[in-house]
Amino acid sequence: MVRSLGVGLALGVLGAAGLPALAQAQSADPPGRVARLSEFDGTVTYAPYSSSGNSEWRYADRNRPLTTGDAVWVDRNSRAEMHVGGTAVRMGASTSVTLSAVTDQNVQLNVTQGTVGVRLRSFDPNQPYEIDTPNLAFVPSQAGEYRVDVDPNGVTTVSVWRGAGTAYGQGASVPLQQGQRVAFVGQNLTQQQTGPLVADVFDQWMRDRDAREDASVSARYVPRDMTGFESLDDYGSWQETSSYGSVWVPSNVPSGWAPYRTGHWVWVDPWGWTWVDEAPWGFAPYHYGRWAYVDARWCWVPGPVAVRPVYAPALVGWVGGNSGGNQWGVSFAAGGVGLAWFALGPHDPYRPAYHASSSYVTNINRSTIVRTTNITNNITNINNVYVNRNVRGAVSTMPAQAFVQGRAVGAPAALAAPPRGTQTWRVGNTPGVAPVQQSVFGNSRPAAGAPPAGVFNRQVLATRAPVVRGAPSRELTSNLHAVPNAGGAPLVFGQNGQQVRNPGAGRANGPAPVAPRVTVVSTRGPVGAPIGANGVLPAQPALGPTGALGATPAHGGLPA
C-alpha cells in the first residue's frame, strides 16, 4: 500500500522490511536533560550510540545533543568542555569519555584514558554524578571541583580541589576530602605516594571557564541547570518587554533570519527528529523556552527561572497535511514537495511525537509556556492559533530528501495553496518521515581516523550498572513514511524499538564499536584512608596568580 506524505509526495508506509511497529509502547519517559559539547580546541570527535554496533566517528558538532551511550574522543594537543545542565565536564588531551548514563536519576561517565575535570555546581544525593575508570569509581558527595587522571599504564589519580567524594574499588573504598590528591593502582585501591596538589595549565583553564560562568548575566534570567545557557552572554542581550518580561535577543543575525533556520535536522533516540543549530549560542533557545516576534525582531522567551527545565528535541510546529493524521508534507509554489516548520510561540503547547506520560507533558510545558491555563486541553486541540505561523518569513522549508539526509537548511520556499477545501495548512507535532543512516549524523563530517584501538573497550568499575538507552516509542515510529531517493534505506527498528543494522550498511570506521565493559562494585566494602591522611583536614589549595602555577603540576591535562 502506498500513502502520500503531504500533497503530491508518494511515500511507502514501512512494514516488516522497513519500520515495524514496536511490540508495545515504551513506558518510560525520555530523560529531561542532555549533554552538550560547549567548547573545544583542536581535534575532538564523537560516536553516536548505536545498538546495532555500527559506531562511526565524526568531528564534533557543538550543538548536537549527547546522551546515554554516546562517546567523545579528545585527541592529542586538544581539549573540550561539555555541560550537563549546570555541571561542567572538561576533558584534556588524549581523553576518552563514554556517557554511560545521562538520566534524571544520575549521570555516569566512563573514562578509560586521559584527564577529566568536573565542576559540580550543586549536589543532589538523589541525582548523583559518577566517574568510572579502570581502577575505581569516583562518586562526589558534595558540590565542588574534581579532577580524575587515568594513565593508560594502569594508574588513576583523583584530585579534590574543593568538595568531597569516595573512590570505590573491588571490596574497598577510600573517602577523599578537599585538598587531597591520591593515585591508585589495581582495582583494590592500592595507593601510590603522590606529590602535593598543585595546579597546572589544565587546572587554570578550568578555573578560567568557571569564572566566566560564575559571572554569567544570563544566570539571572534562566536556571543554571538549563544546558547551554552559558553561551548566551557573548551573543545577545537581555531586554524587558511588556508582554513577556525578560527576553533574550540574539545579535548579528542576518536579514530575514528566523529561529530554526540556520542548522540541520538529525535523528536522536529516543526523541526522534532533533534540531542542531550552527550558531555558537544555538542550544538553549532551541530546546527550552519559546520564540516571540516583538517590535520587528525575534526574541527568546525562556520561561520561569524557578522551574526546572525539561529538554525538548525541537520546539516547532510542523506545517502540512490535509487530514491532521500522519501526512505532514507540503507542496511548494514553484513545484516540488518537502517539509515546513516554524518556532512555537510563548502560549503554544509542545506536544511530543514520542511516548510521554501526562506528567511529562505537563512538566515540559510548565517550564516553557508563559501562561498555562489548561495544558491538557491545549495539547489535544489541533486547532490552536499559532501566532508565529503568520509572521512574515517565520516558516522554514526544505526538500524532504535534504531534510532526511541532514543537510543544512537553505532559504525558505513559498508554499503552494493549502489542500482543497481548507483555509490553511494544518499544524502537527511530527514531520512524519523516516530516518536513514545519514540522519543519525546529519551534516557532521566523518573523522579522518578513529581513536586508538581498544581505548573505549577497557573494563571500568562502577557502583551501578550502565543504563540502557531508551528506544524510540511506538507512538514515534509506527507512522513514519519512507522518503524516495533519500540516500539509503530507512532505519529498521526491532520489536524492542532498538535500531537494527540495515542490510548493506557500511562498516564503521575504526577497529571496533564503542562497547565499554563494566564491573559493578559494592559501596559497602571496608573503608580505607588516603596515604598521609592523619585525621587533619588539609587546607584548600591556593591556585596562585596566572603564570605561577607551581613547579610540580598534576599529571595529565593539555600538553604544551
Coordinates of C-alpha atoms in Angstrom, one line a residue:
M1 CA 0.0 0.0 0.0
V2 CA 1.3 3.5 -0.9
R3 CA 0.3 6.5 1.1
S4 CA 1.2 10.1 0.4
L5 CA 3.1 12.5 2.7
G6 CA 1.6 15.9 2.0
V7 CA 0.4 16.8 -1.5
G8 CA 2.0 15.0 -4.4
L9 CA 4.7 13.1 -2.4
A10 CA 4.2 9.4 -2.7
L11 CA 5.7 7.6 0.3
G12 CA 5.6 3.9 1.1
V13 CA 4.4 3.1 4.6
L14 CA 7.2 1.0 6.2
G15 CA 6.2 -2.5 7.1
A16 CA 8.2 -5.6 8.1
A17 CA 11.1 -4.6 5.9
G18 CA 11.1 -1.0 7.0
L19 CA 9.8 0.3 10.3
P20 CA 7.7 -2.3 12.0
A21 CA 5.5 -1.2 14.9
L22 CA 7.0 -2.0 18.2
A23 CA 5.6 -4.9 20.2
Q24 CA 4.4 -2.5 22.8
A25 CA 4.7 1.2 23.6
Q26 CA 7.7 2.2 25.7
S27 CA 6.6 3.0 29.2
A28 CA 9.4 5.2 30.3
D29 CA 9.6 8.9 29.6
P30 CA 12.7 10.2 27.9
P31 CA 15.2 12.0 30.2
G32 CA 14.7 15.6 30.8
R33 CA 18.3 16.6 30.4
V34 CA 21.1 16.0 27.9
A35 CA 24.8 16.9 27.4
R36 CA 26.2 19.4 25.0
L37 CA 29.8 20.0 23.8
S38 CA 30.0 23.7 24.5
E39 CA 33.7 24.4 23.7
F40 CA 36.6 22.6 22.1
D41 CA 40.0 23.3 20.8
G42 CA 42.0 21.0 18.5
T43 CA 40.6 17.7 17.2
V44 CA 37.5 16.4 19.0
T45 CA 35.3 13.6 17.6
Y46 CA 32.2 11.8 18.8
A47 CA 30.5 8.5 18.0
P48 CA 26.7 8.4 18.4
Y49 CA 25.3 5.4 20.2
S50 CA 24.3 2.6 18.0
S51 CA 22.6 -0.5 19.4
S52 CA 23.5 -2.3 16.1
G53 CA 27.2 -1.9 16.8
N54 CA 27.5 0.4 13.7
S55 CA 29.5 3.1 15.6
E56 CA 31.0 5.7 13.4
W57 CA 33.3 8.6 14.4
R58 CA 32.5 12.1 13.4
Y59 CA 34.1 15.5 14.0
A60 CA 32.4 17.2 17.0
D61 CA 29.3 19.3 16.4
R62 CA 29.0 22.0 19.1
N63 CA 25.2 21.9 19.4
R64 CA 24.4 18.3 18.9
P65 CA 22.7 16.8 22.0
L66 CA 24.7 14.0 23.6
T67 CA 23.0 11.4 25.7
T68 CA 23.4 7.9 27.1
G69 CA 25.7 5.7 25.0
D70 CA 27.4 8.5 23.1
A71 CA 31.2 8.7 23.2
V72 CA 33.7 11.5 22.9
W73 CA 37.4 11.4 22.0
V74 CA 39.7 14.4 22.6
D75 CA 42.8 13.9 20.5
R76 CA 46.4 15.0 21.3
N77 CA 47.0 18.7 21.9
S78 CA 43.3 19.2 22.2
R79 CA 40.7 19.9 24.9
A80 CA 36.9 20.1 25.2
E81 CA 34.2 21.2 27.5
M82 CA 30.8 19.5 28.0
H83 CA 27.8 20.6 30.0
V84 CA 25.1 18.5 31.5
G85 CA 22.7 21.1 32.9
G86 CA 24.8 23.3 35.3
T87 CA 27.6 20.8 35.6
A88 CA 30.7 21.4 33.6
V89 CA 32.9 18.5 32.4
R90 CA 36.3 19.4 31.0
M91 CA 38.4 17.0 29.1
G92 CA 42.1 17.1 28.4
A93 CA 44.3 15.7 25.6
S94 CA 44.1 12.0 24.6
T95 CA 40.9 11.5 26.7
S96 CA 38.1 9.0 26.1
V97 CA 34.7 9.6 27.6
T98 CA 31.6 7.5 27.2
L99 CA 28.3 8.8 28.6
S100 CA 27.1 5.5 30.2
A101 CA 24.1 7.3 31.8
V102 CA 22.5 10.7 31.3
T103 CA 19.2 10.4 33.0
D104 CA 17.0 12.3 35.5
Q105 CA 18.3 9.9 38.2
N106 CA 22.1 10.0 37.6
V107 CA 25.0 10.9 35.3
Q108 CA 27.8 8.4 34.8
L109 CA 30.9 9.0 32.7
N110 CA 33.2 6.1 31.7
V111 CA 36.8 7.5 31.4
T112 CA 39.2 4.8 30.2
Q113 CA 42.1 7.2 29.4
G114 CA 43.0 10.8 29.9
T115 CA 42.0 13.8 32.1
V116 CA 38.6 14.9 33.2
G117 CA 37.7 17.8 35.4
V118 CA 34.2 18.2 36.9
R119 CA 32.7 21.4 38.3
L120 CA 29.7 20.1 40.2
R121 CA 27.8 23.4 40.9
S122 CA 25.2 21.8 43.1
F123 CA 24.8 18.4 44.7
D124 CA 21.6 16.3 44.9
P125 CA 22.0 12.9 46.6
N126 CA 19.1 11.7 44.5
Q127 CA 20.8 12.6 41.3
P128 CA 24.5 11.6 41.8
Y129 CA 27.4 12.0 39.4
E130 CA 29.9 9.3 39.0
I131 CA 33.2 8.9 37.1
D132 CA 34.1 5.3 36.3
T133 CA 37.7 4.3 35.4
P134 CA 39.7 1.0 35.0
N135 CA 40.9 1.3 38.7
L136 CA 37.9 2.8 40.5
A137 CA 34.6 4.5 40.5
F138 CA 34.7 8.0 42.0
V139 CA 31.5 9.5 43.4
P140 CA 31.4 13.1 44.6
S141 CA 29.3 13.7 47.8
Q142 CA 29.4 17.5 47.7
A143 CA 29.3 20.3 45.2
G144 CA 32.9 21.0 44.3
E145 CA 35.7 20.8 41.8
Y146 CA 37.2 17.4 41.0
R147 CA 39.8 16.0 38.6
V148 CA 40.5 12.4 37.5
D149 CA 43.6 11.4 35.6
V150 CA 43.6 7.9 34.0
D151 CA 47.0 6.8 33.0
P152 CA 47.0 4.2 30.2
N153 CA 49.6 2.2 32.2
G154 CA 47.1 1.5 35.0
V155 CA 47.2 4.4 37.4
T156 CA 44.2 6.6 38.2
T157 CA 44.8 9.8 40.2
V158 CA 41.9 11.6 41.9
S159 CA 42.3 15.3 42.9
V160 CA 39.8 17.1 45.1
W161 CA 40.2 20.8 44.8
R162 CA 37.0 21.6 46.6
G163 CA 34.3 19.3 48.0
A164 CA 34.5 15.6 49.0
G165 CA 33.9 12.2 47.5
T166 CA 34.6 8.5 47.7
A167 CA 36.7 6.2 45.5
Y168 CA 35.2 2.7 45.2
G169 CA 37.2 -0.4 44.2
Q170 CA 36.9 -4.2 44.5
G171 CA 35.9 -4.7 48.1
A172 CA 37.2 -1.4 49.4
S173 CA 36.5 2.3 49.4
V174 CA 38.6 5.4 50.2
P175 CA 37.0 8.8 51.2
L176 CA 38.7 11.9 49.8
Q177 CA 38.5 15.4 51.2
Q178 CA 39.2 18.9 49.9
G179 CA 42.9 19.4 49.1
Q180 CA 43.7 15.7 48.7
R181 CA 45.3 14.0 45.6
V182 CA 45.7 10.3 45.6
A183 CA 47.0 7.8 43.0
F184 CA 45.5 4.3 42.8
V185 CA 46.8 1.2 41.1
G186 CA 44.9 -2.0 40.5
Q187 CA 41.3 -2.4 41.4
N188 CA 41.6 -2.9 45.2
L189 CA 42.5 0.8 45.8
T190 CA 46.3 0.2 46.4
Q191 CA 47.7 3.7 46.7
Q192 CA 50.9 5.3 45.5
Q193 CA 52.7 8.3 47.0
T194 CA 51.9 11.5 45.1
G195 CA 53.2 15.0 45.3
P196 CA 51.2 18.0 46.6
L197 CA 48.1 19.2 44.8
V198 CA 49.4 21.9 42.6
A199 CA 47.6 23.4 39.6
D200 CA 48.8 23.1 36.0
V201 CA 47.7 24.6 32.7
F202 CA 44.6 22.4 32.5
D203 CA 43.5 23.4 36.0
Q204 CA 44.0 27.1 35.1
W205 CA 41.8 26.6 32.0
M206 CA 39.1 25.1 34.2
R207 CA 39.3 27.9 36.7
D208 CA 39.1 30.5 33.9
R209 CA 36.0 28.7 32.4
D210 CA 34.4 28.6 35.9
A211 CA 35.0 32.3 36.4
R212 CA 33.2 33.1 33.2
E213 CA 30.2 31.0 34.2
D214 CA 30.2 32.4 37.8
A215 CA 29.9 35.9 36.3
S216 CA 27.1 35.0 33.8
V217 CA 24.5 37.6 33.3
S218 CA 22.1 35.0 31.7
A219 CA 22.1 33.1 35.0
R220 CA 19.9 35.9 36.4
Y221 CA 17.2 35.1 33.9
V222 CA 17.4 31.3 33.4
P223 CA 18.0 28.4 35.8
R224 CA 21.7 27.3 35.8
D225 CA 20.6 23.7 35.2
M226 CA 19.5 24.7 31.7
T227 CA 22.0 23.1 29.3
G228 CA 23.6 25.7 27.0
F229 CA 22.7 28.9 28.9
E230 CA 26.4 29.6 29.4
S231 CA 26.8 30.6 25.7
L232 CA 24.2 33.3 25.7
D233 CA 26.1 36.2 27.2
D234 CA 28.5 36.6 24.3
Y235 CA 26.0 36.6 21.5
G236 CA 23.0 38.6 22.6
S237 CA 21.4 40.8 25.3
W238 CA 18.6 40.6 27.8
Q239 CA 15.8 43.1 27.4
E240 CA 12.4 43.8 29.0
T241 CA 9.1 43.5 27.2
S242 CA 5.7 44.4 28.3
S243 CA 4.2 41.1 27.0
Y244 CA 6.8 38.6 28.1
G245 CA 9.0 40.2 30.7
S246 CA 12.7 39.4 30.2
V247 CA 13.7 38.1 26.8
W248 CA 17.0 37.4 25.1
V249 CA 17.7 39.0 21.7
P250 CA 20.4 37.5 19.6
S251 CA 22.9 39.9 18.0
N252 CA 24.3 39.9 14.4
V253 CA 21.6 37.7 12.8
P254 CA 21.2 38.2 9.1
S255 CA 18.3 40.0 7.5
G256 CA 15.3 37.7 7.1
W257 CA 16.5 35.4 9.8
A258 CA 14.1 33.3 11.8
P259 CA 14.6 30.7 14.6
Y260 CA 15.3 27.1 13.4
R261 CA 16.6 28.5 10.1
T262 CA 20.4 28.1 10.3
G263 CA 21.2 24.5 11.1
H264 CA 20.1 20.9 10.2
W265 CA 18.0 18.0 11.5
V266 CA 19.3 14.8 12.9
W267 CA 17.6 11.7 14.4
V268 CA 18.4 11.1 18.1
D269 CA 16.9 8.2 20.0
P270 CA 14.5 8.2 21.9
W271 CA 13.2 11.7 20.8
G272 CA 13.4 11.3 17.1
W273 CA 13.9 14.4 14.9
T274 CA 16.2 16.9 16.7
W275 CA 17.3 20.4 15.7
V276 CA 21.1 21.1 15.6
D277 CA 21.8 24.9 15.2
E278 CA 25.0 26.2 13.7
A279 CA 25.2 29.4 15.9
P280 CA 27.6 29.2 18.8
W281 CA 24.7 30.2 21.1
G282 CA 22.3 27.9 19.4
F283 CA 21.4 25.3 22.1
A284 CA 19.3 26.6 25.0
P285 CA 17.0 28.8 22.8
Y286 CA 16.1 25.8 20.6
H287 CA 15.5 23.2 23.3
Y288 CA 13.8 25.3 26.0
G289 CA 11.5 28.2 26.1
R290 CA 9.7 29.8 23.1
W291 CA 10.3 32.4 20.5
A292 CA 8.2 35.6 20.0
Y293 CA 8.3 38.3 17.4
V294 CA 8.3 41.6 19.2
D295 CA 9.0 45.1 17.6
A296 CA 10.1 43.6 14.3
R297 CA 12.7 41.2 15.9
W298 CA 12.8 37.7 17.2
C299 CA 13.2 37.3 21.0
W300 CA 13.7 34.2 23.0
V301 CA 11.3 33.8 26.0
P302 CA 13.0 31.4 28.5
G303 CA 10.1 30.8 30.9
P304 CA 10.2 30.9 34.7
V305 CA 13.6 30.8 36.4
A306 CA 12.3 28.8 39.3
V307 CA 11.0 25.9 37.2
R308 CA 13.4 23.0 36.4
P309 CA 13.9 23.0 32.6
V310 CA 13.0 19.9 30.7
Y311 CA 14.8 19.3 27.4
A312 CA 12.9 19.0 24.1
P313 CA 14.3 18.0 20.7
A314 CA 12.8 20.9 18.9
L315 CA 10.0 23.3 19.9
V316 CA 8.4 23.7 16.5
G317 CA 5.1 23.2 14.8
W318 CA 5.2 21.1 11.6
V319 CA 3.2 22.5 8.7
G320 CA 1.3 20.5 6.2
G321 CA -1.1 17.6 5.6
N322 CA -4.8 17.7 5.0
S323 CA -6.0 15.1 7.4
G324 CA -4.5 16.0 10.8
G325 CA -3.1 12.5 10.8
N326 CA 0.3 11.2 9.6
Q327 CA 0.6 13.2 6.4
W328 CA 2.6 16.4 7.0
G329 CA 4.3 17.1 3.7
V330 CA 3.8 20.4 1.9
S331 CA 3.9 21.4 -1.7
F332 CA 5.9 24.4 -2.9
A333 CA 4.5 27.1 -5.1
A334 CA 7.4 26.6 -7.5
G335 CA 6.9 22.9 -7.6
G336 CA 8.2 20.1 -5.6
V337 CA 7.4 18.8 -2.1
G338 CA 9.1 18.9 1.3
L339 CA 8.8 19.8 5.0
A340 CA 7.9 23.1 6.7
W341 CA 8.1 24.2 10.3
F342 CA 8.1 27.3 12.5
A343 CA 9.1 28.2 16.1
L344 CA 6.4 27.7 18.7
G345 CA 5.3 30.9 20.5
P346 CA 5.1 31.5 24.2
H347 CA 1.5 30.3 24.5
D348 CA 1.8 27.3 22.2
P349 CA 1.9 23.9 23.9
Y350 CA 4.5 21.4 22.9
R351 CA 3.0 18.0 22.0
P352 CA 5.7 15.3 21.9
A353 CA 5.6 12.9 19.0
Y354 CA 7.3 10.3 21.2
H355 CA 5.7 8.5 24.1
A356 CA 5.2 10.8 27.1
S357 CA 3.2 10.5 30.3
S358 CA 0.8 13.2 31.2
S359 CA 3.1 14.4 34.0
Y360 CA 6.0 14.7 31.5
V361 CA 3.8 16.7 29.1
T362 CA 2.8 19.0 32.0
N363 CA 6.3 19.5 33.2
I364 CA 7.8 20.2 29.8
N365 CA 5.2 22.8 29.1
R366 CA 5.2 24.2 32.6
S367 CA 8.9 25.1 32.2
T368 CA 8.4 26.8 28.8
I369 CA 4.8 28.2 28.5
V370 CA 4.5 31.7 29.9
R371 CA 0.8 31.4 30.6
T372 CA -0.6 28.0 31.2
T373 CA -4.3 27.7 31.7
N374 CA -5.1 24.2 30.7
I375 CA -2.2 22.2 29.2
T376 CA -4.2 19.0 28.8
N377 CA -7.0 20.7 26.8
N378 CA -4.5 22.6 24.7
I379 CA -2.4 19.5 24.0
T380 CA -5.4 17.7 22.4
N381 CA -6.6 20.7 20.4
I382 CA -5.1 20.6 16.9
N383 CA -6.9 23.9 16.1
N384 CA -4.6 26.1 18.2
V385 CA -3.9 29.6 16.9
Y386 CA -0.2 29.6 16.3
V387 CA 0.8 33.3 16.2
N388 CA 4.3 32.7 14.8
R389 CA 3.0 30.9 11.8
N390 CA 1.6 34.2 10.5
V391 CA 4.8 36.2 11.0
R392 CA 6.4 37.0 7.6
G393 CA 9.3 34.8 7.0
A394 CA 8.8 32.6 10.1
V395 CA 8.2 29.3 8.2
S396 CA 11.3 27.4 7.2
T397 CA 11.2 24.8 4.5
M398 CA 13.4 22.3 2.7
P399 CA 13.0 19.3 0.4
A400 CA 12.2 16.0 2.1
Q401 CA 15.4 14.3 0.8
A402 CA 17.6 17.1 2.1
F403 CA 15.9 17.0 5.4
V404 CA 16.4 13.3 5.9
Q405 CA 20.0 13.5 4.8
G406 CA 20.7 16.1 7.5
R407 CA 21.7 18.9 5.1
A408 CA 21.8 22.5 6.1
V409 CA 18.5 24.4 5.8
G410 CA 18.5 26.9 3.0
A411 CA 16.4 29.9 2.1
P412 CA 12.7 29.1 2.6
A413 CA 10.5 28.4 -0.4
A414 CA 6.9 29.7 -0.8
L415 CA 4.2 27.2 0.0
A416 CA 1.5 26.3 -2.5
A417 CA -2.1 26.9 -1.7
P418 CA -3.4 24.6 1.1
P419 CA -5.3 21.5 0.1
R420 CA -8.7 22.0 -1.5
G421 CA -11.5 22.6 1.0
T422 CA -9.2 24.0 3.7
Q423 CA -8.4 27.6 4.6
T424 CA -4.8 27.0 5.7
W425 CA -2.2 24.3 6.1
R426 CA -2.7 22.3 9.3
V427 CA -0.1 22.1 12.0
G428 CA 1.2 18.9 13.6
N429 CA 3.8 17.6 16.0
T430 CA 5.9 15.5 13.6
P431 CA 7.2 15.7 10.1
G432 CA 6.2 12.1 9.6
V433 CA 9.3 11.0 7.6
A434 CA 11.5 8.0 8.4
P435 CA 15.2 8.5 9.1
V436 CA 18.1 6.8 7.2
Q437 CA 21.6 6.1 8.5
Q438 CA 22.8 9.5 7.5
S439 CA 20.0 11.1 9.6
V440 CA 21.9 9.9 12.7
F441 CA 24.9 12.1 11.8
G442 CA 23.4 15.0 10.0
N443 CA 26.0 17.0 8.1
S444 CA 28.8 16.4 10.6
R445 CA 32.0 15.3 8.8
P446 CA 33.4 11.8 9.1
A447 CA 36.5 11.8 11.2
A448 CA 39.8 11.1 9.4
G449 CA 40.6 8.3 11.9
A450 CA 39.3 6.6 14.9
P451 CA 40.7 6.6 18.5
P452 CA 43.5 4.2 19.3
A453 CA 42.4 0.6 19.2
G454 CA 40.8 -0.7 22.4
V455 CA 40.7 2.6 24.3
F456 CA 37.0 2.6 24.6
N457 CA 36.7 -1.1 25.4
R458 CA 38.8 -1.2 28.6
Q459 CA 37.0 -2.5 31.6
V460 CA 35.8 0.0 34.2
L461 CA 34.5 -0.2 37.7
A462 CA 31.1 1.3 38.5
T463 CA 28.8 1.5 41.5
R464 CA 25.8 0.8 39.4
A465 CA 25.1 -0.9 36.1
P466 CA 25.1 1.0 32.9
V467 CA 21.8 2.4 31.7
V468 CA 20.1 1.0 28.6
R469 CA 19.4 3.8 26.2
G470 CA 15.7 4.5 25.7
A471 CA 14.4 3.2 22.4
P472 CA 12.0 5.1 20.1
S473 CA 8.4 4.6 21.2
R474 CA 5.7 3.1 19.1
E475 CA 4.0 6.4 19.0
L476 CA 7.0 7.9 17.3
T477 CA 7.9 5.1 14.8
S478 CA 4.7 3.4 13.8
N479 CA 3.5 6.1 11.3
L480 CA 6.8 7.1 9.7
H481 CA 7.0 7.2 5.9
A482 CA 10.0 6.4 3.7
V483 CA 11.2 9.3 1.6
P484 CA 12.0 8.2 -2.0
N485 CA 15.6 8.8 -3.1
A486 CA 16.7 9.7 0.4
G487 CA 20.2 8.2 0.0
G488 CA 19.7 4.9 1.8
A489 CA 17.2 2.5 3.3
P490 CA 15.1 3.7 6.3
L491 CA 16.4 2.7 9.7
V492 CA 15.0 -0.5 10.9
F493 CA 13.7 -0.8 14.4
G494 CA 13.3 -4.1 16.1
Q495 CA 10.5 -5.2 18.3
N496 CA 12.1 -3.5 21.4
G497 CA 12.5 -0.3 19.5
Q498 CA 16.3 -0.6 19.2
Q499 CA 17.9 0.2 15.8
V500 CA 18.8 -2.9 13.8
R501 CA 21.7 -2.9 11.4
N502 CA 20.4 -2.3 7.9
P503 CA 21.3 -4.8 5.3
G504 CA 24.1 -3.5 3.2
A505 CA 25.1 -0.7 5.6
G506 CA 28.7 0.2 5.6
R507 CA 31.1 -0.8 8.4
A508 CA 32.0 1.9 10.8
N509 CA 35.4 3.5 10.5
G510 CA 37.6 2.2 13.3
P511 CA 38.8 -1.1 14.7
A512 CA 35.7 -1.8 16.9
P513 CA 32.5 -0.2 18.0
V514 CA 32.3 1.6 21.4
A515 CA 31.4 -1.1 23.8
P516 CA 32.6 -0.4 27.4
R517 CA 32.9 -3.3 29.8
V518 CA 31.6 -2.5 33.2
T519 CA 32.1 -4.4 36.5
V520 CA 29.8 -3.2 39.3
V521 CA 31.4 -2.9 42.7
S522 CA 29.8 -2.7 46.1
T523 CA 29.6 0.6 48.0
R524 CA 29.6 -1.2 51.3
G525 CA 33.2 -2.5 51.4
P526 CA 35.9 -1.7 54.0
V527 CA 36.7 2.0 54.3
G528 CA 40.3 2.9 54.0
A529 CA 42.2 6.2 54.3
P530 CA 44.4 8.1 51.8
I531 CA 48.1 8.0 52.3
G532 CA 49.1 10.8 54.6
A533 CA 45.6 11.3 56.0
N534 CA 46.2 11.5 59.7
G535 CA 42.9 13.0 60.7
V536 CA 43.8 16.6 59.8
L537 CA 41.7 18.1 57.1
P538 CA 44.1 19.7 54.6
A539 CA 43.6 23.4 53.8
Q540 CA 42.1 24.4 50.5
P541 CA 44.9 24.6 47.9
A542 CA 45.6 28.1 46.5
L543 CA 45.8 28.4 42.8
G544 CA 48.1 31.5 42.9
P545 CA 48.4 34.1 40.1
T546 CA 48.3 33.2 36.5
G547 CA 51.7 32.1 35.3
A548 CA 52.8 30.9 38.7
L549 CA 51.1 27.6 38.9
G550 CA 53.8 25.7 40.7
A551 CA 56.7 23.5 39.7
T552 CA 55.1 20.1 40.2
P553 CA 51.8 20.1 38.1
A554 CA 49.4 17.2 38.4
H555 CA 50.0 14.8 35.5
G556 CA 47.7 14.8 32.5
G557 CA 46.0 17.9 31.1
L558 CA 46.7 19.7 27.9
P559 CA 50.3 19.2 26.6
A560 CA 52.3 22.2 25.8

